[in-house]
Structure formats: C-alpha cells, structure tokens
C-alpha cells in the first residue's frame, strides 16, 4: 500500500468481506425459508407484475439520479478524503431516510405504502453519489449495473450475497457476461430482506418509531457496503507491500 491509511482500509475491507461471507444465524435462515415458501404460493402473474413494477421504478430512479449527480469527484483526492466525503453523504442521506420513515410510518397503512418507493429512491441516489466520490462514471451503463449489484449485495440472503460478492470482486470479467439485472431476483431478495420490519411500520403511531429505526439501519448497511466495495475496487489497483 502507498500509505498507512490505505493499509488500514485494506484490512477493514478484508474484515468486512469475512462478515459478508459468514453463514447466517439460524433465525435468519428460518425466516428466509419461510419467505421462500410464501413466495412459492404467490401466483406467477403476481410475481411478474411486482418484478416489472420494481424494474420500472428502479430504472426511472437510475435515470433521474444519473442526471442530477455530479459525475466525477476530483481524481486528485486521496482515499482518506473520499472516505470522509462518503461519510458526510451517508449522514445526510440517513437523516433524510429517517425523517421519511418516521413520516410515512406515522400515517399507518396509507402513507406506509409510500415508504417503499421513497426509500428505494433515497438509496439509489446515495449510491450514485458514492460512485462519483470514488471516481466511477455512472453515465456508463456498466457502472450503473455495478451500482445495482452493490445494492443487491447489501440487501440479500446468504446465498445471494456470496454470489453477488463474487461478481463484484471479478467485475471486469463478469460484466461482459451480464446483459441486464435479474430483476426477479433483485426485487424478491430486497423485498424479503425488508418485509418483516416494514409490516410493523404500518401500525399507526408505533409505525413512526419503527420506520425511523428501520430506515436508519438500512442506510447504515448500504453505506457500509458501498464504502467497502468502492474501496476494494480502488485498492485492488494498488501495489501492496505485504
């Protein structure tokens, strides 16, 4: 590594990677099995409608975020400066997500239903900011596709996390094989990941507390994933003295 901070960052990325690869607890595995069972009961036509809806929602958000996001941060910035800037963005976006979660949660079923697209939009916009901070150009299709795999890595089951991490770690090779996102997997993994906590958000009054807490944690998870994935891409290009 070129400096002590980059060496420390590299070690943190390796520790994060071990955490991502770690086997889920029994409770999480049981929940995933239950969700898979429920999904098997849902008619295929319903799955298709949900998949198409989320696909269109995400693509619209991608297009809007791409137009509104500053494309590239100065290439002269060192990694430590980029990491600090990402943390500032994370704090800002988390605050927005918490306010949004509390507001929609306070409204019960009606406003709670609005939380899904609003939170999704906040997360996608944050990832565009993250990509720009680390110098990746989201006007390119492959970088927007990469961004979706970062999202999927943050919010997916144990099996899918490992598969997604492999794609991310071997992106230059894997991107040539990817024409588009597997939207069925994308929506189902994300929905399964957040469904349980979001059910409680629909309870009037109590939902405000749950919504704020849930969105705080979901943004933390996304920020941690983005930080380490983009660090990994940059550090993999650096020579290491180890």
PDB file of C-alpha atoms in Angstrom:
ATOM      1  CA  UNK A   1       0.000   0.000   0.000  1.00  0.00           C
ATOM      2  CA  UNK A   2       1.115   3.556  -0.557  1.00  0.00           C
ATOM      3  CA  UNK A   3       0.326   4.771   2.989  1.00  0.00           C
ATOM      4  CA  UNK A   4      -0.831   3.657   6.432  1.00  0.00           C
ATOM      5  CA  UNK A   5      -4.433   4.732   5.836  1.00  0.00           C
ATOM      6  CA  UNK A   6      -4.727   2.585   2.735  1.00  0.00           C
ATOM      7  CA  UNK A   7      -3.262  -0.386   4.601  1.00  0.00           C
ATOM      8  CA  UNK A   8      -5.799   0.128   7.385  1.00  0.00           C
ATOM      9  CA  UNK A   9      -8.601   0.467   4.820  1.00  0.00           C
ATOM     10  CA  UNK A  10      -7.467  -2.740   3.109  1.00  0.00           C
ATOM     11  CA  UNK A  11      -7.587  -4.623   6.421  1.00  0.00           C
ATOM     12  CA  UNK A  12     -11.072  -3.250   7.110  1.00  0.00           C
ATOM     13  CA  UNK A  13     -12.246  -4.390   3.680  1.00  0.00           C
ATOM     14  CA  UNK A  14     -10.958  -7.907   4.394  1.00  0.00           C
ATOM     15  CA  UNK A  15     -12.760  -7.976   7.759  1.00  0.00           C
ATOM     16  CA  UNK A  16     -15.961  -6.787   6.078  1.00  0.00           C
ATOM     17  CA  UNK A  17     -15.601  -9.443   3.396  1.00  0.00           C
ATOM     18  CA  UNK A  18     -15.382 -12.169   6.066  1.00  0.00           C
ATOM     19  CA  UNK A  19     -18.549 -10.785   7.643  1.00  0.00           C
ATOM     20  CA  UNK A  20     -20.368 -10.833   4.303  1.00  0.00           C
ATOM     21  CA  UNK A  21     -19.335 -14.447   3.682  1.00  0.00           C
ATOM     22  CA  UNK A  22     -20.260 -15.558   7.201  1.00  0.00           C
ATOM     23  CA  UNK A  23     -23.090 -18.051   7.489  1.00  0.00           C
ATOM     24  CA  UNK A  24     -26.368 -16.507   8.601  1.00  0.00           C
ATOM     25  CA  UNK A  25     -27.813 -17.300  12.014  1.00  0.00           C
ATOM     26  CA  UNK A  26     -30.495 -19.929  12.451  1.00  0.00           C
ATOM     27  CA  UNK A  27     -33.245 -17.321  12.859  1.00  0.00           C
ATOM     28  CA  UNK A  28     -32.334 -15.639   9.571  1.00  0.00           C
ATOM     29  CA  UNK A  29     -32.180 -18.957   7.748  1.00  0.00           C
ATOM     30  CA  UNK A  30     -35.574 -19.939   9.131  1.00  0.00           C
ATOM     31  CA  UNK A  31     -37.062 -16.580   8.096  1.00  0.00           C
ATOM     32  CA  UNK A  32     -35.660 -16.944   4.568  1.00  0.00           C
ATOM     33  CA  UNK A  33     -37.109 -20.445   4.239  1.00  0.00           C
ATOM     34  CA  UNK A  34     -40.493 -19.160   5.383  1.00  0.00           C
ATOM     35  CA  UNK A  35     -40.322 -16.312   2.877  1.00  0.00           C
ATOM     36  CA  UNK A  36     -39.376 -18.713   0.089  1.00  0.00           C
ATOM     37  CA  UNK A  37     -42.378 -20.853   0.978  1.00  0.00           C
ATOM     38  CA  UNK A  38     -44.693 -17.849   0.907  1.00  0.00           C
ATOM     39  CA  UNK A  39     -43.230 -16.759  -2.421  1.00  0.00           C
ATOM     40  CA  UNK A  40     -43.953 -20.217  -3.853  1.00  0.00           C
ATOM     41  CA  UNK A  41     -47.628 -19.732  -3.017  1.00  0.00           C
ATOM     42  CA  UNK A  42     -47.848 -16.426  -4.873  1.00  0.00           C
ATOM     43  CA  UNK A  43     -49.136 -16.806  -8.463  1.00  0.00           C
ATOM     44  CA  UNK A  44     -46.529 -16.309 -11.170  1.00  0.00           C
ATOM     45  CA  UNK A  45     -48.542 -13.461 -12.682  1.00  0.00           C
ATOM     46  CA  UNK A  46     -48.310 -11.564  -9.402  1.00  0.00           C
ATOM     47  CA  UNK A  47     -44.542 -12.095  -9.291  1.00  0.00           C
ATOM     48  CA  UNK A  48     -44.303 -10.749 -12.833  1.00  0.00           C
ATOM     49  CA  UNK A  49     -46.356  -7.648 -12.001  1.00  0.00           C
ATOM     50  CA  UNK A  50     -44.247  -6.893  -8.905  1.00  0.00           C
ATOM     51  CA  UNK A  51     -40.996  -7.522 -10.798  1.00  0.00           C
ATOM     52  CA  UNK A  52     -41.999  -5.253 -13.682  1.00  0.00           C
ATOM     53  CA  UNK A  53     -43.156  -2.545 -11.270  1.00  0.00           C
ATOM     54  CA  UNK A  54     -39.891  -2.522  -9.322  1.00  0.00           C
ATOM     55  CA  UNK A  55     -37.835  -2.760 -12.522  1.00  0.00           C
ATOM     56  CA  UNK A  56     -39.582   0.313 -13.945  1.00  0.00           C
ATOM     57  CA  UNK A  57     -39.334   2.123 -10.597  1.00  0.00           C
ATOM     58  CA  UNK A  58     -35.597   1.465 -10.279  1.00  0.00           C
ATOM     59  CA  UNK A  59     -34.853   2.347 -13.906  1.00  0.00           C
ATOM     60  CA  UNK A  60     -36.729   5.640 -13.541  1.00  0.00           C
ATOM     61  CA  UNK A  61     -34.755   6.375 -10.365  1.00  0.00           C
ATOM     62  CA  UNK A  62     -31.495   5.476 -12.106  1.00  0.00           C
ATOM     63  CA  UNK A  63     -32.249   7.853 -14.957  1.00  0.00           C
ATOM     64  CA  UNK A  64     -33.188  10.708 -12.623  1.00  0.00           C
ATOM     65  CA  UNK A  65     -30.260  10.173 -10.284  1.00  0.00           C
ATOM     66  CA  UNK A  66     -27.812   9.977 -13.164  1.00  0.00           C
ATOM     67  CA  UNK A  67     -28.925  13.380 -14.438  1.00  0.00           C
ATOM     68  CA  UNK A  68     -28.783  15.014 -11.004  1.00  0.00           C
ATOM     69  CA  UNK A  69     -25.486  13.575  -9.723  1.00  0.00           C
ATOM     70  CA  UNK A  70     -22.140  15.226 -10.274  1.00  0.00           C
ATOM     71  CA  UNK A  71     -20.374  12.715 -12.471  1.00  0.00           C
ATOM     72  CA  UNK A  72     -16.866  12.553 -11.036  1.00  0.00           C
ATOM     73  CA  UNK A  73     -15.061  13.856  -7.966  1.00  0.00           C
ATOM     74  CA  UNK A  74     -11.523  15.192  -8.456  1.00  0.00           C
ATOM     75  CA  UNK A  75      -9.045  12.438  -9.213  1.00  0.00           C
ATOM     76  CA  UNK A  76      -6.517  14.232  -7.004  1.00  0.00           C
ATOM     77  CA  UNK A  77      -8.357  13.212  -3.824  1.00  0.00           C
ATOM     78  CA  UNK A  78      -6.695  10.530  -1.710  1.00  0.00           C
ATOM     79  CA  UNK A  79      -8.692   7.569  -0.379  1.00  0.00           C
ATOM     80  CA  UNK A  80      -8.991   9.021   3.119  1.00  0.00           C
ATOM     81  CA  UNK A  81     -10.599  12.188   1.730  1.00  0.00           C
ATOM     82  CA  UNK A  82     -13.020  10.133  -0.348  1.00  0.00           C
ATOM     83  CA  UNK A  83     -13.988   8.028   2.664  1.00  0.00           C
ATOM     84  CA  UNK A  84     -14.662  11.136   4.745  1.00  0.00           C
ATOM     85  CA  UNK A  85     -16.780  12.638   1.982  1.00  0.00           C
ATOM     86  CA  UNK A  86     -18.786   9.429   1.725  1.00  0.00           C
ATOM     87  CA  UNK A  87     -19.444   9.513   5.474  1.00  0.00           C
ATOM     88  CA  UNK A  88     -20.743  13.067   5.140  1.00  0.00           C
ATOM     89  CA  UNK A  89     -23.091  11.983   2.347  1.00  0.00           C
ATOM     90  CA  UNK A  90     -24.146   8.950   4.383  1.00  0.00           C
ATOM     91  CA  UNK A  91     -25.030  11.127   7.382  1.00  0.00           C
ATOM     92  CA  UNK A  92     -27.095  13.438   5.192  1.00  0.00           C
ATOM     93  CA  UNK A  93     -28.946  10.666   3.345  1.00  0.00           C
ATOM     94  CA  UNK A  94     -29.546   8.714   6.555  1.00  0.00           C
ATOM     95  CA  UNK A  95     -31.142  11.775   8.124  1.00  0.00           C
ATOM     96  CA  UNK A  96     -33.424  12.097   5.094  1.00  0.00           C
ATOM     97  CA  UNK A  97     -34.312   8.401   5.255  1.00  0.00           C
ATOM     98  CA  UNK A  98     -35.067   8.573   8.987  1.00  0.00           C
ATOM     99  CA  UNK A  99     -37.360  11.586   8.533  1.00  0.00           C
ATOM    100  CA  UNK A 100     -39.077   9.858   5.613  1.00  0.00           C
ATOM    101  CA  UNK A 101     -39.516   6.626   7.582  1.00  0.00           C
ATOM    102  CA  UNK A 102     -40.932   8.410  10.601  1.00  0.00           C
ATOM    103  CA  UNK A 103     -43.286  10.460   8.452  1.00  0.00           C
ATOM    104  CA  UNK A 104     -44.680   7.583   6.426  1.00  0.00           C
ATOM    105  CA  UNK A 105     -44.762   5.307   9.478  1.00  0.00           C
ATOM    106  CA  UNK A 106     -46.855   7.814  11.408  1.00  0.00           C
ATOM    107  CA  UNK A 107     -49.508   7.654   8.697  1.00  0.00           C
ATOM    108  CA  UNK A 108     -50.211   3.945   9.046  1.00  0.00           C
ATOM    109  CA  UNK A 109     -51.222   1.843   6.051  1.00  0.00           C
ATOM    110  CA  UNK A 110     -51.845   4.645   3.564  1.00  0.00           C
ATOM    111  CA  UNK A 111     -48.572   6.520   3.962  1.00  0.00           C
ATOM    112  CA  UNK A 112     -46.671   3.356   4.875  1.00  0.00           C
ATOM    113  CA  UNK A 113     -47.227   2.085   1.364  1.00  0.00           C
ATOM    114  CA  UNK A 114     -45.424   5.177   0.047  1.00  0.00           C
ATOM    115  CA  UNK A 115     -42.300   4.336   2.046  1.00  0.00           C
ATOM    116  CA  UNK A 116     -41.104   1.627  -0.354  1.00  0.00           C
ATOM    117  CA  UNK A 117     -40.561   3.793  -3.465  1.00  0.00           C
ATOM    118  CA  UNK A 118     -39.357   6.788  -1.446  1.00  0.00           C
ATOM    119  CA  UNK A 119     -36.724   4.813   0.454  1.00  0.00           C
ATOM    120  CA  UNK A 120     -35.669   2.999  -2.706  1.00  0.00           C
ATOM    121  CA  UNK A 121     -35.110   6.349  -4.401  1.00  0.00           C
ATOM    122  CA  UNK A 122     -33.027   7.652  -1.479  1.00  0.00           C
ATOM    123  CA  UNK A 123     -30.824   4.535  -1.533  1.00  0.00           C
ATOM    124  CA  UNK A 124     -30.227   4.615  -5.280  1.00  0.00           C
ATOM    125  CA  UNK A 125     -29.394   8.321  -5.223  1.00  0.00           C
ATOM    126  CA  UNK A 126     -26.905   7.703  -2.401  1.00  0.00           C
ATOM    127  CA  UNK A 127     -25.166   5.017  -4.463  1.00  0.00           C
ATOM    128  CA  UNK A 128     -24.793   7.424  -7.386  1.00  0.00           C
ATOM    129  CA  UNK A 129     -23.117   9.857  -5.002  1.00  0.00           C
ATOM    130  CA  UNK A 130     -20.857   7.087  -3.708  1.00  0.00           C
ATOM    131  CA  UNK A 131     -19.770   6.097  -7.217  1.00  0.00           C
ATOM    132  CA  UNK A 132     -18.943   9.718  -8.052  1.00  0.00           C
ATOM    133  CA  UNK A 133     -16.958  10.164  -4.838  1.00  0.00           C
ATOM    134  CA  UNK A 134     -14.710   7.213  -5.732  1.00  0.00           C
ATOM    135  CA  UNK A 135     -14.283   8.381  -9.317  1.00  0.00           C
ATOM    136  CA  UNK A 136     -16.561   5.995 -11.225  1.00  0.00           C
ATOM    137  CA  UNK A 137     -18.574   7.377 -14.125  1.00  0.00           C
ATOM    138  CA  UNK A 138     -22.264   6.441 -13.822  1.00  0.00           C
ATOM    139  CA  UNK A 139     -23.013   7.790 -17.295  1.00  0.00           C
ATOM    140  CA  UNK A 140     -21.599   4.427 -18.402  1.00  0.00           C
ATOM    141  CA  UNK A 141     -24.065   1.538 -18.450  1.00  0.00           C
ATOM    142  CA  UNK A 142     -21.710  -0.936 -16.783  1.00  0.00           C
ATOM    143  CA  UNK A 143     -21.230   1.417 -13.807  1.00  0.00           C
ATOM    144  CA  UNK A 144     -24.988   1.777 -13.333  1.00  0.00           C
ATOM    145  CA  UNK A 145     -25.283  -2.005 -13.492  1.00  0.00           C
ATOM    146  CA  UNK A 146     -22.460  -2.325 -10.951  1.00  0.00           C
ATOM    147  CA  UNK A 147     -24.330   0.061  -8.678  1.00  0.00           C
ATOM    148  CA  UNK A 148     -27.337  -2.295  -8.699  1.00  0.00           C
ATOM    149  CA  UNK A 149     -25.127  -5.213  -7.677  1.00  0.00           C
ATOM    150  CA  UNK A 150     -23.832  -3.135  -4.761  1.00  0.00           C
ATOM    151  CA  UNK A 151     -27.468  -2.590  -3.774  1.00  0.00           C
ATOM    152  CA  UNK A 152     -28.200  -6.307  -4.106  1.00  0.00           C
ATOM    153  CA  UNK A 153     -25.162  -7.214  -2.018  1.00  0.00           C
ATOM    154  CA  UNK A 154     -26.423  -5.001   0.808  1.00  0.00           C
ATOM    155  CA  UNK A 155     -29.948  -6.426   0.821  1.00  0.00           C
ATOM    156  CA  UNK A 156     -29.962 -10.111   0.048  1.00  0.00           C
ATOM    157  CA  UNK A 157     -29.838 -13.566   1.573  1.00  0.00           C
ATOM    158  CA  UNK A 158     -26.701 -15.504   2.463  1.00  0.00           C
ATOM    159  CA  UNK A 159     -26.573 -17.500  -0.778  1.00  0.00           C
ATOM    160  CA  UNK A 160     -27.214 -14.493  -2.994  1.00  0.00           C
ATOM    161  CA  UNK A 161     -24.689 -12.358  -1.044  1.00  0.00           C
ATOM    162  CA  UNK A 162     -21.905 -14.803  -1.820  1.00  0.00           C
ATOM    163  CA  UNK A 163     -22.846 -14.983  -5.483  1.00  0.00           C
ATOM    164  CA  UNK A 164     -23.097 -11.201  -5.757  1.00  0.00           C
ATOM    165  CA  UNK A 165     -19.793 -10.618  -3.982  1.00  0.00           C
ATOM    166  CA  UNK A 166     -18.091 -12.953  -6.470  1.00  0.00           C
ATOM    167  CA  UNK A 167     -19.490 -10.907  -9.371  1.00  0.00           C
ATOM    168  CA  UNK A 168     -18.362  -7.648  -7.769  1.00  0.00           C
ATOM    169  CA  UNK A 169     -14.872  -8.927  -6.957  1.00  0.00           C
ATOM    170  CA  UNK A 170     -14.442 -10.107 -10.555  1.00  0.00           C
ATOM    171  CA  UNK A 171     -16.309  -7.256 -12.185  1.00  0.00           C
ATOM    172  CA  UNK A 172     -14.090  -6.673 -15.217  1.00  0.00           C
ATOM    173  CA  UNK A 173     -14.565 -10.306 -16.233  1.00  0.00           C
ATOM    174  CA  UNK A 174     -18.165 -10.767 -15.083  1.00  0.00           C
ATOM    175  CA  UNK A 175     -19.651  -7.604 -16.594  1.00  0.00           C
ATOM    176  CA  UNK A 176     -19.050  -8.990 -20.072  1.00  0.00           C
ATOM    177  CA  UNK A 177     -21.471 -11.814 -19.267  1.00  0.00           C
ATOM    178  CA  UNK A 178     -24.207  -9.558 -17.871  1.00  0.00           C
ATOM    179  CA  UNK A 179     -26.727  -8.047 -20.237  1.00  0.00           C
ATOM    180  CA  UNK A 180     -29.134  -6.779 -17.578  1.00  0.00           C
ATOM    181  CA  UNK A 181     -30.072  -7.244 -13.948  1.00  0.00           C
ATOM    182  CA  UNK A 182     -32.030 -10.325 -12.948  1.00  0.00           C
ATOM    183  CA  UNK A 183     -34.980  -8.203 -11.852  1.00  0.00           C
ATOM    184  CA  UNK A 184     -36.971 -11.102 -10.418  1.00  0.00           C
ATOM    185  CA  UNK A 185     -34.117 -11.954  -8.040  1.00  0.00           C
ATOM    186  CA  UNK A 186     -33.416  -8.279  -7.349  1.00  0.00           C
ATOM    187  CA  UNK A 187     -36.950  -7.453  -6.213  1.00  0.00           C
ATOM    188  CA  UNK A 188     -37.526 -10.687  -4.313  1.00  0.00           C
ATOM    189  CA  UNK A 189     -34.275 -10.516  -2.359  1.00  0.00           C
ATOM    190  CA  UNK A 190     -34.819  -6.863  -1.471  1.00  0.00           C
ATOM    191  CA  UNK A 191     -38.465  -7.351  -0.543  1.00  0.00           C
ATOM    192  CA  UNK A 192     -37.733 -10.414   1.564  1.00  0.00           C
ATOM    193  CA  UNK A 193     -34.961  -8.517   3.337  1.00  0.00           C
ATOM    194  CA  UNK A 194     -37.150  -5.625   4.472  1.00  0.00           C
ATOM    195  CA  UNK A 195     -40.692  -7.069   4.554  1.00  0.00           C
ATOM    196  CA  UNK A 196     -40.815  -8.168   8.195  1.00  0.00           C
ATOM    197  CA  UNK A 197     -39.732  -4.880   9.748  1.00  0.00           C
ATOM    198  CA  UNK A 198     -41.837  -2.864   7.315  1.00  0.00           C
ATOM    199  CA  UNK A 199     -45.004  -4.715   8.350  1.00  0.00           C
ATOM    200  CA  UNK A 200     -44.691  -3.127  11.816  1.00  0.00           C
ATOM    201  CA  UNK A 201     -44.207   0.264  10.182  1.00  0.00           C
ATOM    202  CA  UNK A 202     -47.820   0.106   9.003  1.00  0.00           C
ATOM    203  CA  UNK A 203     -49.120   0.332  12.586  1.00  0.00           C
ATOM    204  CA  UNK A 204     -50.284   3.942  13.192  1.00  0.00           C
ATOM    205  CA  UNK A 205     -48.192   5.780  15.787  1.00  0.00           C
ATOM    206  CA  UNK A 206     -45.867   2.881  16.557  1.00  0.00           C
ATOM    207  CA  UNK A 207     -45.010   2.794  12.854  1.00  0.00           C
ATOM    208  CA  UNK A 208     -43.203   6.132  13.104  1.00  0.00           C
ATOM    209  CA  UNK A 209     -40.680   4.716  15.572  1.00  0.00           C
ATOM    210  CA  UNK A 210     -40.222   1.530  13.554  1.00  0.00           C
ATOM    211  CA  UNK A 211     -39.928   3.435  10.274  1.00  0.00           C
ATOM    212  CA  UNK A 212     -37.253   5.791  11.585  1.00  0.00           C
ATOM    213  CA  UNK A 213     -35.260   2.967  13.211  1.00  0.00           C
ATOM    214  CA  UNK A 214     -35.535   0.659  10.202  1.00  0.00           C
ATOM    215  CA  UNK A 215     -34.507   3.287   7.678  1.00  0.00           C
ATOM    216  CA  UNK A 216     -31.567   4.333   9.885  1.00  0.00           C
ATOM    217  CA  UNK A 217     -30.265   0.763   9.939  1.00  0.00           C
ATOM    218  CA  UNK A 218     -30.945   0.112   6.251  1.00  0.00           C
ATOM    219  CA  UNK A 219     -28.967   3.209   5.249  1.00  0.00           C
ATOM    220  CA  UNK A 220     -26.109   2.163   7.554  1.00  0.00           C
ATOM    221  CA  UNK A 221     -25.999  -1.241   5.876  1.00  0.00           C
ATOM    222  CA  UNK A 222     -25.991   0.282   2.404  1.00  0.00           C
ATOM    223  CA  UNK A 223     -23.286   2.811   3.307  1.00  0.00           C
ATOM    224  CA  UNK A 224     -21.065   0.113   4.821  1.00  0.00           C
ATOM    225  CA  UNK A 225     -21.440  -1.977   1.673  1.00  0.00           C
ATOM    226  CA  UNK A 226     -20.746   0.934  -0.685  1.00  0.00           C
ATOM    227  CA  UNK A 227     -17.734   2.075   1.341  1.00  0.00           C
ATOM    228  CA  UNK A 228     -16.069  -1.321   1.258  1.00  0.00           C
ATOM    229  CA  UNK A 229     -16.952  -2.226  -2.315  1.00  0.00           C
ATOM    230  CA  UNK A 230     -15.620   1.011  -3.788  1.00  0.00           C
ATOM    231  CA  UNK A 231     -12.581   0.895  -1.513  1.00  0.00           C
ATOM    232  CA  UNK A 232     -11.978  -2.627  -2.771  1.00  0.00           C
ATOM    233  CA  UNK A 233     -12.086  -1.546  -6.412  1.00  0.00           C
ATOM    234  CA  UNK A 234      -9.572   1.233  -5.801  1.00  0.00           C
ATOM    235  CA  UNK A 235      -7.230  -0.741  -3.541  1.00  0.00           C
ATOM    236  CA  UNK A 236      -7.139  -3.724  -5.894  1.00  0.00           C
ATOM    237  CA  UNK A 237      -5.353  -1.466  -8.348  1.00  0.00           C
ATOM    238  CA  UNK A 238      -2.694  -0.537  -5.769  1.00  0.00           C
ATOM    239  CA  UNK A 239       0.542  -2.500  -5.235  1.00  0.00           C
ATOM    240  CA  UNK A 240       0.682  -3.977  -1.718  1.00  0.00           C
ATOM    241  CA  UNK A 241       3.803  -4.390   0.377  1.00  0.00           C
ATOM    242  CA  UNK A 242       2.662  -7.379   2.424  1.00  0.00           C
TER     243      UNK A 242
END
